[in-house]
mmCIF file of C-alpha atoms in Angstrom:
data_model
loop_
_atom_site.group_PDB
_atom_site.id
_atom_site.type_symbol
_atom_site.label_atom_id
_atom_site.label_comp_id
_atom_site.label_asym_id
_atom_site.label_seq_id
_atom_site.Cartn_x
_atom_site.Cartn_y
_atom_site.Cartn_z
ATOM 1 C CA MET A 7 -45.982 56.639 1.077
ATOM 2 C CA SER A 8 -46.051 52.997 2.094
ATOM 3 C CA HIS A 9 -47.039 50.499 -0.566
ATOM 4 C CA GLY A 10 -49.526 47.879 0.525
ATOM 5 C CA GLN A 11 -49.191 44.911 -1.787
ATOM 6 C CA VAL A 12 -46.536 45.659 -4.383
ATOM 7 C CA PHE A 13 -44.324 42.771 -5.445
ATOM 8 C CA ILE A 14 -41.517 42.150 -7.913
ATOM 9 C CA PRO A 15 -41.498 38.766 -9.650
ATOM 10 C CA TYR A 16 -38.316 36.859 -8.848
ATOM 11 C CA GLY A 17 -36.172 37.377 -11.950
ATOM 12 C CA GLY A 18 -38.490 40.129 -13.197
ATOM 13 C CA TYR A 19 -35.643 42.628 -13.491
ATOM 14 C CA TRP A 20 -32.652 43.080 -15.735
ATOM 15 C CA CYS A 21 -29.901 45.404 -16.835
ATOM 16 C CA THR A 22 -27.284 45.707 -19.504
ATOM 17 C CA PRO A 23 -23.650 45.605 -18.612
ATOM 18 C CA PHE A 24 -22.628 49.171 -17.839
ATOM 19 C CA SER A 25 -20.145 50.710 -20.221
ATOM 20 C CA LYS A 26 -17.523 53.262 -19.236
ATOM 21 C CA TRP A 27 -17.556 56.854 -20.463
ATOM 22 C CA GLN A 28 -16.941 56.909 -24.233
ATOM 23 C CA GLY A 29 -16.907 53.116 -24.169
ATOM 24 C CA SER A 30 -18.752 50.501 -26.187
ATOM 25 C CA PHE A 31 -22.235 52.017 -25.757
ATOM 26 C CA ALA A 32 -21.225 55.626 -26.442
ATOM 27 C CA THR A 33 -22.857 55.713 -29.883
ATOM 28 C CA LEU A 34 -26.086 53.884 -29.007
ATOM 29 C CA GLU A 35 -29.284 55.926 -28.771
ATOM 30 C CA PRO A 36 -30.494 55.334 -25.182
ATOM 31 C CA ILE A 37 -34.240 54.832 -25.700
ATOM 32 C CA PRO A 38 -34.095 52.455 -28.700
ATOM 33 C CA PHE A 39 -31.294 50.595 -26.900
ATOM 34 C CA ALA A 40 -33.416 50.290 -23.739
ATOM 35 C CA ALA A 41 -36.402 49.097 -25.775
ATOM 36 C CA GLU A 42 -34.288 46.416 -27.466
ATOM 37 C CA ILE A 43 -32.935 45.133 -24.137
ATOM 38 C CA ALA A 44 -36.318 45.234 -22.361
ATOM 39 C CA ARG A 45 -38.005 43.370 -25.214
ATOM 40 C CA ARG A 46 -35.244 40.780 -25.184
ATOM 41 C CA ALA A 47 -35.419 40.382 -21.387
ATOM 42 C CA ILE A 48 -39.187 39.954 -21.415
ATOM 43 C CA ASP A 49 -39.017 37.393 -24.218
ATOM 44 C CA GLU A 50 -36.251 35.452 -22.438
ATOM 45 C CA ARG A 51 -38.480 35.258 -19.340
ATOM 46 C CA GLY A 52 -41.407 33.947 -21.368
ATOM 47 C CA ILE A 53 -43.588 36.969 -20.565
ATOM 48 C CA ASP A 54 -46.216 38.221 -23.015
ATOM 49 C CA GLY A 55 -45.767 41.993 -23.324
ATOM 50 C CA LYS A 56 -49.537 42.400 -23.571
ATOM 51 C CA VAL A 57 -49.835 41.823 -19.805
ATOM 52 C CA PHE A 58 -48.421 45.282 -19.044
ATOM 53 C CA ASP A 59 -50.925 48.041 -18.438
ATOM 54 C CA GLY A 60 -48.564 50.700 -17.099
ATOM 55 C CA ILE A 61 -45.104 51.988 -17.951
ATOM 56 C CA CYS A 62 -42.651 54.755 -17.142
ATOM 57 C CA LEU A 63 -39.247 55.723 -18.449
ATOM 58 C CA GLY A 64 -36.538 57.226 -16.294
ATOM 59 C CA THR A 65 -33.925 59.215 -18.150
ATOM 60 C CA THR A 66 -31.773 62.032 -16.797
ATOM 61 C CA ILE A 67 -29.873 63.098 -19.898
ATOM 62 C CA PRO A 68 -31.877 64.187 -22.976
ATOM 63 C CA SER A 69 -31.278 62.228 -26.144
ATOM 64 C CA ARG A 70 -32.794 62.194 -29.614
ATOM 65 C CA GLY A 71 -36.510 61.516 -29.387
ATOM 66 C CA SER A 72 -36.662 61.754 -25.593
ATOM 67 C CA PHE A 73 -39.358 64.425 -26.010
ATOM 68 C CA TYR A 74 -41.687 61.446 -26.603
ATOM 69 C CA GLY A 75 -40.126 59.387 -23.826
ATOM 70 C CA ALA A 76 -42.121 56.490 -22.392
ATOM 71 C CA PRO A 77 -44.745 56.306 -25.191
ATOM 72 C CA TRP A 78 -41.956 55.951 -27.749
ATOM 73 C CA LEU A 79 -40.239 53.302 -25.605
ATOM 74 C CA ALA A 80 -43.506 51.360 -25.367
ATOM 75 C CA GLY A 81 -44.080 51.601 -29.110
ATOM 76 C CA LEU A 82 -40.575 50.363 -29.910
ATOM 77 C CA MET A 83 -41.258 47.382 -27.653
ATOM 78 C CA GLY A 84 -44.480 46.610 -29.493
ATOM 79 C CA LEU A 85 -46.595 47.690 -26.500
ATOM 80 C CA ASP A 86 -48.872 49.944 -28.531
ATOM 81 C CA THR A 87 -51.737 50.182 -26.030
ATOM 82 C CA ILE A 88 -49.939 51.588 -22.970
ATOM 83 C CA THR A 89 -48.435 54.949 -22.153
ATOM 84 C CA GLY A 90 -46.951 56.749 -19.195
ATOM 85 C CA PRO A 91 -44.638 59.504 -17.984
ATOM 86 C CA THR A 92 -40.955 60.139 -18.407
ATOM 87 C CA ILE A 93 -39.270 60.803 -15.058
ATOM 88 C CA SER A 94 -36.084 62.750 -14.395
ATOM 89 C CA GLN A 95 -34.709 63.385 -10.907
ATOM 90 C CA ALA A 96 -30.939 63.305 -11.371
ATOM 91 C CA CYS A 97 -29.383 60.519 -9.253
ATOM 92 C CA ALA A 98 -32.777 59.514 -7.815
ATOM 93 C CA THR A 99 -34.423 58.865 -11.185
ATOM 94 C CA SER A 100 -34.571 55.059 -11.091
ATOM 95 C CA ALA A 101 -35.790 55.014 -7.478
ATOM 96 C CA ARG A 102 -38.550 57.474 -8.359
ATOM 97 C CA CYS A 103 -39.611 55.241 -11.259
ATOM 98 C CA LEU A 104 -40.150 52.363 -8.824
ATOM 99 C CA ALA A 105 -41.995 54.613 -6.374
ATOM 100 C CA TYR A 106 -44.255 55.885 -9.165
ATOM 101 C CA GLY A 107 -44.994 52.362 -10.382
ATOM 102 C CA ALA A 108 -45.818 51.285 -6.822
ATOM 103 C CA GLU A 109 -48.216 54.223 -6.485
ATOM 104 C CA GLN A 110 -49.950 53.212 -9.719
ATOM 105 C CA LEU A 111 -50.435 49.699 -8.367
ATOM 106 C CA SER A 112 -51.520 50.854 -4.909
ATOM 107 C CA THR A 113 -54.209 53.115 -6.366
ATOM 108 C CA GLY A 114 -55.438 50.511 -8.837
ATOM 109 C CA ALA A 115 -54.342 52.539 -11.867
ATOM 110 C CA ALA A 116 -52.238 49.596 -13.087
ATOM 111 C CA GLN A 117 -52.034 45.850 -12.477
ATOM 112 C CA ILE A 118 -48.665 44.950 -14.023
ATOM 113 C CA PHE A 119 -46.263 47.864 -14.325
ATOM 114 C CA LEU A 120 -42.994 48.122 -16.241
ATOM 115 C CA ALA A 121 -40.317 50.579 -15.082
ATOM 116 C CA VAL A 122 -37.365 51.192 -17.395
ATOM 117 C CA ALA A 123 -34.394 53.505 -16.818
ATOM 118 C CA ALA A 124 -31.931 54.453 -19.547
ATOM 119 C CA ASP A 125 -29.118 56.960 -19.780
ATOM 120 C CA ARG A 126 -26.029 57.715 -21.801
ATOM 121 C CA THR A 127 -23.551 60.066 -20.172
ATOM 122 C CA SER A 128 -21.202 59.754 -23.148
ATOM 123 C CA ASN A 129 -21.888 62.275 -25.893
ATOM 124 C CA GLY A 130 -24.523 64.129 -23.871
ATOM 125 C CA PRO A 131 -26.251 67.020 -25.618
ATOM 126 C CA HIS A 132 -24.788 70.485 -26.012
ATOM 127 C CA ILE A 133 -27.818 72.733 -25.686
ATOM 128 C CA TYR A 134 -28.268 76.297 -26.899
ATOM 129 C CA TYR A 135 -30.938 78.404 -25.208
ATOM 130 C CA PRO A 136 -31.994 81.377 -27.375
ATOM 131 C CA ASP A 137 -32.123 84.755 -25.643
ATOM 132 C CA PRO A 138 -33.230 87.650 -27.874
ATOM 133 C CA SER A 139 -32.555 90.075 -25.012
ATOM 134 C CA GLY A 140 -28.889 89.019 -24.761
ATOM 135 C CA PRO A 141 -26.072 91.120 -26.245
ATOM 136 C CA GLY A 142 -26.556 90.930 -29.981
ATOM 137 C CA GLY A 143 -29.332 88.421 -29.384
ATOM 138 C CA THR A 144 -26.800 85.841 -28.249
ATOM 139 C CA GLY A 145 -28.229 82.997 -26.190
ATOM 140 C CA LYS A 146 -26.727 80.736 -23.553
ATOM 141 C CA SER A 147 -25.292 77.249 -23.989
ATOM 142 C CA GLU A 148 -24.959 74.227 -21.732
ATOM 143 C CA ASN A 149 -23.107 70.948 -21.873
ATOM 144 C CA TRP A 150 -25.825 68.934 -20.155
ATOM 145 C CA VAL A 151 -23.517 66.398 -18.490
ATOM 146 C CA LEU A 152 -20.278 68.214 -17.752
ATOM 147 C CA ASP A 153 -21.779 71.580 -16.821
ATOM 148 C CA ASN A 154 -24.282 70.038 -14.417
ATOM 149 C CA PHE A 155 -21.773 67.660 -12.854
ATOM 150 C CA GLY A 156 -19.542 70.681 -12.437
ATOM 151 C CA ARG A 157 -22.072 73.134 -11.006
ATOM 152 C CA ASP A 158 -25.336 72.761 -9.117
ATOM 153 C CA PRO A 159 -27.214 75.979 -10.021
ATOM 154 C CA LEU A 160 -28.684 76.265 -6.510
ATOM 155 C CA ALA A 161 -25.718 75.178 -4.382
ATOM 156 C CA ARG A 162 -23.332 76.813 -6.875
ATOM 157 C CA CYS A 163 -20.682 74.130 -6.598
ATOM 158 C CA ALA A 164 -19.604 70.895 -8.256
ATOM 159 C CA MET A 165 -21.098 67.606 -7.128
ATOM 160 C CA VAL A 166 -17.738 66.429 -5.819
ATOM 161 C CA VAL A 167 -17.564 69.500 -3.577
ATOM 162 C CA THR A 168 -20.706 68.325 -1.769
ATOM 163 C CA ALA A 169 -18.826 65.145 -0.874
ATOM 164 C CA GLU A 170 -15.881 67.171 0.384
ATOM 165 C CA ASN A 171 -18.251 69.301 2.478
ATOM 166 C CA VAL A 172 -19.748 66.227 4.164
ATOM 167 C CA ALA A 173 -16.344 64.645 4.681
ATOM 168 C CA ARG A 174 -15.100 67.802 6.368
ATOM 169 C CA ALA A 175 -18.238 68.411 8.468
ATOM 170 C CA SER A 176 -18.396 64.796 9.683
ATOM 171 C CA GLU A 177 -14.638 64.258 9.883
ATOM 172 C CA ILE A 178 -14.709 61.369 7.424
ATOM 173 C CA SER A 179 -11.144 60.533 6.528
ATOM 174 C CA ARG A 180 -9.719 59.542 3.195
ATOM 175 C CA GLN A 181 -8.730 56.225 4.770
ATOM 176 C CA GLU A 182 -12.358 55.451 5.680
ATOM 177 C CA GLN A 183 -13.463 56.248 2.144
ATOM 178 C CA GLU A 184 -10.814 53.971 0.687
ATOM 179 C CA GLU A 185 -11.773 51.144 3.060
ATOM 180 C CA VAL A 186 -15.345 51.319 1.751
ATOM 181 C CA THR A 187 -14.075 51.406 -1.825
ATOM 182 C CA LEU A 188 -11.997 48.269 -1.249
ATOM 183 C CA LEU A 189 -14.989 46.536 0.327
ATOM 184 C CA ARG A 190 -17.074 47.424 -2.727
ATOM 185 C CA HIS A 191 -14.356 46.109 -5.004
ATOM 186 C CA GLN A 192 -14.161 42.825 -3.087
ATOM 187 C CA GLN A 193 -17.939 42.442 -3.289
ATOM 188 C CA TYR A 194 -17.820 43.028 -7.032
ATOM 189 C CA GLN A 195 -15.045 40.494 -7.489
ATOM 190 C CA ARG A 196 -17.176 37.915 -5.684
ATOM 191 C CA ALA A 197 -19.997 38.702 -8.107
ATOM 192 C CA LEU A 198 -17.623 37.785 -10.954
ATOM 193 C CA GLY A 199 -16.970 34.354 -9.445
ATOM 194 C CA ASP A 200 -18.173 31.149 -11.085
ATOM 195 C CA ASP A 201 -18.197 32.792 -14.498
ATOM 196 C CA SER A 202 -20.239 35.781 -13.204
ATOM 197 C CA ALA A 203 -23.049 33.473 -12.066
ATOM 198 C CA PHE A 204 -24.515 36.149 -9.780
ATOM 199 C CA LEU A 205 -24.513 38.846 -12.450
ATOM 200 C CA ARG A 206 -25.952 36.506 -15.044
ATOM 201 C CA ARG A 207 -29.105 36.192 -12.926
ATOM 202 C CA PHE A 208 -30.158 39.596 -14.218
ATOM 203 C CA MET A 209 -27.614 40.949 -16.699
ATOM 204 C CA VAL A 210 -28.610 40.721 -20.364
ATOM 205 C CA THR A 211 -25.561 39.515 -22.283
ATOM 206 C CA PRO A 212 -23.936 39.538 -24.681
ATOM 207 C CA VAL A 213 -24.901 42.924 -26.094
ATOM 208 C CA GLU A 214 -23.813 43.408 -29.676
ATOM 209 C CA VAL A 215 -22.996 46.918 -30.839
ATOM 210 C CA LYS A 216 -23.549 47.240 -34.570
ATOM 211 C CA SER A 217 -22.783 49.843 -37.216
ATOM 212 C CA ALA A 218 -25.500 51.443 -39.318
ATOM 213 C CA ARG A 219 -24.875 48.696 -41.872
ATOM 214 C CA GLY A 220 -25.263 45.926 -39.326
ATOM 215 C CA LYS A 221 -21.594 45.095 -38.831
ATOM 216 C CA VAL A 222 -20.840 43.946 -35.271
ATOM 217 C CA LEU A 223 -18.389 46.457 -33.790
ATOM 218 C CA ALA A 224 -18.296 45.049 -30.264
ATOM 219 C CA SER A 225 -19.795 42.262 -28.181
ATOM 220 C CA VAL A 226 -20.114 43.286 -24.545
ATOM 221 C CA SER A 227 -20.508 40.536 -21.949
ATOM 222 C CA GLY A 228 -19.611 42.415 -18.758
ATOM 223 C CA ASP A 229 -19.253 45.842 -17.192
ATOM 224 C CA GLU A 230 -16.628 48.213 -18.555
ATOM 225 C CA GLY A 231 -14.692 50.626 -16.384
ATOM 226 C CA VAL A 232 -14.285 48.654 -13.140
ATOM 227 C CA PHE A 233 -10.542 48.657 -12.704
ATOM 228 C CA PRO A 234 -8.445 46.368 -10.467
ATOM 229 C CA THR A 235 -7.370 48.177 -7.321
ATOM 230 C CA ASP A 236 -5.844 47.732 -3.904
ATOM 231 C CA ALA A 237 -4.996 49.882 -0.898
ATOM 232 C CA GLU A 238 -1.668 50.976 -2.345
ATOM 233 C CA LYS A 239 -3.127 52.051 -5.686
ATOM 234 C CA LEU A 240 -5.900 54.010 -3.985
ATOM 235 C CA SER A 241 -3.450 55.760 -1.688
ATOM 236 C CA ARG A 242 -1.433 57.045 -4.658
ATOM 237 C CA LEU A 243 -4.367 58.851 -6.313
ATOM 238 C CA ARG A 244 -4.545 62.616 -6.080
ATOM 239 C CA PRO A 245 -7.672 64.249 -4.623
ATOM 240 C CA VAL A 246 -10.054 65.596 -7.284
ATOM 241 C CA VAL A 247 -10.264 68.899 -5.389
ATOM 242 C CA GLU A 248 -6.943 70.288 -4.209
ATOM 243 C CA GLY A 249 -6.603 69.769 -0.479
ATOM 244 C CA GLY A 250 -9.580 67.407 -0.417
ATOM 245 C CA SER A 251 -10.019 63.727 0.385
ATOM 246 C CA VAL A 252 -12.183 62.410 -2.499
ATOM 247 C CA THR A 253 -10.258 60.792 -5.362
ATOM 248 C CA PHE A 254 -11.357 59.234 -8.623
ATOM 249 C CA GLY A 255 -11.080 55.921 -6.791
ATOM 250 C CA THR A 256 -13.663 56.813 -4.131
ATOM 251 C CA GLN A 257 -16.406 58.056 -6.428
ATOM 252 C CA THR A 258 -18.398 56.413 -9.189
ATOM 253 C CA HIS A 259 -17.672 57.069 -12.842
ATOM 254 C CA PRO A 260 -20.050 58.154 -15.627
ATOM 255 C CA ALA A 261 -21.488 55.166 -17.465
ATOM 256 C CA ASP A 262 -23.935 54.169 -20.189
ATOM 257 C CA GLY A 263 -26.614 51.483 -19.966
ATOM 258 C CA ASN A 264 -30.188 50.680 -19.019
ATOM 259 C CA ALA A 265 -32.267 48.552 -16.660
ATOM 260 C CA GLY A 266 -35.854 47.430 -16.118
ATOM 261 C CA MET A 267 -38.124 45.995 -13.431
ATOM 262 C CA ILE A 268 -41.651 44.595 -13.242
ATOM 263 C CA LEU A 269 -44.002 45.594 -10.404
ATOM 264 C CA THR A 270 -47.285 43.827 -9.724
ATOM 265 C CA SER A 271 -49.436 42.066 -7.121
ATOM 266 C CA ARG A 272 -48.334 39.067 -5.066
ATOM 267 C CA GLU A 273 -50.484 36.695 -7.129
ATOM 268 C CA ARG A 274 -49.215 37.906 -10.494
ATOM 269 C CA ALA A 275 -45.630 38.043 -9.191
ATOM 270 C CA ARG A 276 -45.891 34.361 -8.315
ATOM 271 C CA GLU A 277 -47.170 33.609 -11.809
ATOM 272 C CA LEU A 278 -44.355 35.561 -13.499
ATOM 273 C CA ALA A 279 -41.531 34.461 -11.164
ATOM 274 C CA GLN A 280 -38.605 32.597 -12.689
ATOM 275 C CA GLU A 281 -38.363 30.408 -9.579
ATOM 276 C CA PRO A 282 -41.209 29.470 -7.229
ATOM 277 C CA GLY A 283 -41.234 30.224 -3.537
ATOM 278 C CA ILE A 284 -39.173 33.431 -3.527
ATOM 279 C CA GLU A 285 -41.037 36.681 -2.871
ATOM 280 C CA ILE A 286 -39.745 40.237 -3.283
ATOM 281 C CA GLN A 287 -41.930 42.996 -1.873
ATOM 282 C CA LEU A 288 -41.558 46.742 -2.267
ATOM 283 C CA LEU A 289 -42.679 48.099 1.107
ATOM 284 C CA ALA A 290 -42.025 51.828 0.941
ATOM 285 C CA ALA A 291 -40.007 54.648 -0.543
ATOM 286 C CA GLY A 292 -38.657 57.865 0.908
ATOM 287 C CA GLN A 293 -36.996 61.088 -0.149
ATOM 288 C CA GLY A 294 -34.661 63.413 1.716
ATOM 289 C CA ARG A 295 -33.478 66.971 1.386
ATOM 290 C CA VAL A 296 -30.638 68.469 3.395
ATOM 291 C CA ALA A 297 -28.732 71.736 3.549
ATOM 292 C CA ARG A 298 -27.366 73.087 0.286
ATOM 293 C CA ALA A 299 -24.112 71.564 -0.940
ATOM 294 C CA MET A 300 -24.408 68.621 1.488
ATOM 295 C CA MET A 301 -25.974 66.142 -0.940
ATOM 296 C CA PRO A 302 -24.369 62.890 0.385
ATOM 297 C CA GLN A 303 -26.218 63.399 3.682
ATOM 298 C CA ALA A 304 -29.653 63.176 2.032
ATOM 299 C CA ASN A 305 -29.659 59.375 1.940
ATOM 300 C CA VAL A 306 -30.083 59.266 5.717
ATOM 301 C CA PRO A 307 -33.414 61.140 6.012
ATOM 302 C CA ALA A 308 -34.635 59.318 2.891
ATOM 303 C CA ALA A 309 -33.773 55.924 4.404
ATOM 304 C CA ARG A 310 -35.368 56.826 7.733
ATOM 305 C CA GLN A 311 -38.513 57.995 5.999
ATOM 306 C CA ALA A 312 -38.777 54.754 4.035
ATOM 307 C CA LEU A 313 -38.180 52.675 7.175
ATOM 308 C CA ASP A 314 -40.827 54.605 9.108
ATOM 309 C CA ARG A 315 -43.342 54.129 6.309
ATOM 310 C CA ALA A 316 -42.548 50.412 6.158
ATOM 311 C CA GLY A 317 -42.850 50.078 9.950
ATOM 312 C CA LEU A 318 -39.311 48.761 10.269
ATOM 313 C CA ALA A 319 -36.368 49.520 12.522
ATOM 314 C CA VAL A 320 -32.778 49.492 11.333
ATOM 315 C CA ASP A 321 -31.899 46.513 13.531
ATOM 316 C CA GLU A 322 -34.547 44.434 11.725
ATOM 317 C CA LEU A 323 -32.633 44.632 8.446
ATOM 318 C CA ALA A 324 -30.594 41.607 7.429
ATOM 319 C CA ALA A 325 -28.709 43.400 4.650
ATOM 320 C CA VAL A 326 -28.381 46.896 3.244
ATOM 321 C CA THR A 327 -27.337 47.786 -0.279
ATOM 322 C CA THR A 328 -26.692 51.298 -1.516
ATOM 323 C CA HIS A 329 -25.901 53.008 -4.783
ATOM 324 C CA LEU A 330 -24.231 56.249 -3.782
ATOM 325 C CA PRO A 331 -21.938 58.352 -5.980
ATOM 326 C CA PHE A 332 -19.296 58.867 -3.271
ATOM 327 C CA ALA A 333 -17.810 56.568 -0.642
ATOM 328 C CA VAL A 334 -18.338 59.492 1.755
ATOM 329 C CA GLY A 335 -22.075 58.807 1.516
ATOM 330 C CA ASP A 336 -21.648 55.176 2.533
ATOM 331 C CA VAL A 337 -19.538 56.113 5.559
ATOM 332 C CA TYR A 338 -22.010 58.817 6.599
ATOM 333 C CA LEU A 339 -25.010 56.491 6.171
ATOM 334 C CA SER A 340 -23.429 53.683 8.162
ATOM 335 C CA ARG A 341 -22.503 56.034 10.979
ATOM 336 C CA GLU A 342 -25.897 57.707 11.225
ATOM 337 C CA LEU A 343 -27.935 54.495 11.001
ATOM 338 C CA GLY A 344 -25.562 52.435 13.104
ATOM 339 C CA ILE A 345 -24.942 49.753 10.485
#
């Protein structure tokens, strides 16, 4: 759906640094960690938490206490009068949180909405599903992260195979994927310029990781897991799938962290903005579904749906940003949309 008058206060968003797999945040419980960061971000922006009348939590990987989800998050933040749903839609989770918040505002169900997303891919749960009818009553087990990354139960293949399928079907070369990866790396390096001035607009730092006794084990002031690279280094990497074109350099890596965003009306956004005169509006959202095992293609119908709902054409866009798990998806999107 299109969203009539949904705005984001300038500066009304934040995230932690993102920590690599089994990195500094590997032992932190995701929901309490997200509550701590969101409370800190709101306080730093001089916002009274009592203004919020709607909330949702996006989390893809179960963690201790996630049964209670958003209400627990709100309680940990001291927001004892609001409640809301917990949303999980794999890679689309955070986008669906924003779409849900916008719907709450558009229907009048909320006036100032808080969307928070939190996940920890490190140390994901190992789940046992009882099955009394199994041999000897033996149930089935699942490593939530690794098993699901490694096999989509409907497409019956690993996530990386969907990227290989799109690369093969659309004749997207390894060289094209590596060119996009290098572009991304250059963009990130620019974001680190001037003592990470761009990132510090929204990144909550430093984040102290403490032991149960309160001893500081680590102080994290920037992302972990973004490694220096160049064309030569990328070219030397082996494909993840034998005979394929996707390498560990042209896909994202599992990470731990959390983020938040405030959604509200134009008037309240102006009141809560960290700088006057800058407006951010959420116009529309879209979703896409494509043939099985072709996941990186789905961003195109989703983007077109959102553009149609917003009443915009591609050539009216001044800039496009994406968050796709494979460089294949960026190449496919740019080709199909002509950007």
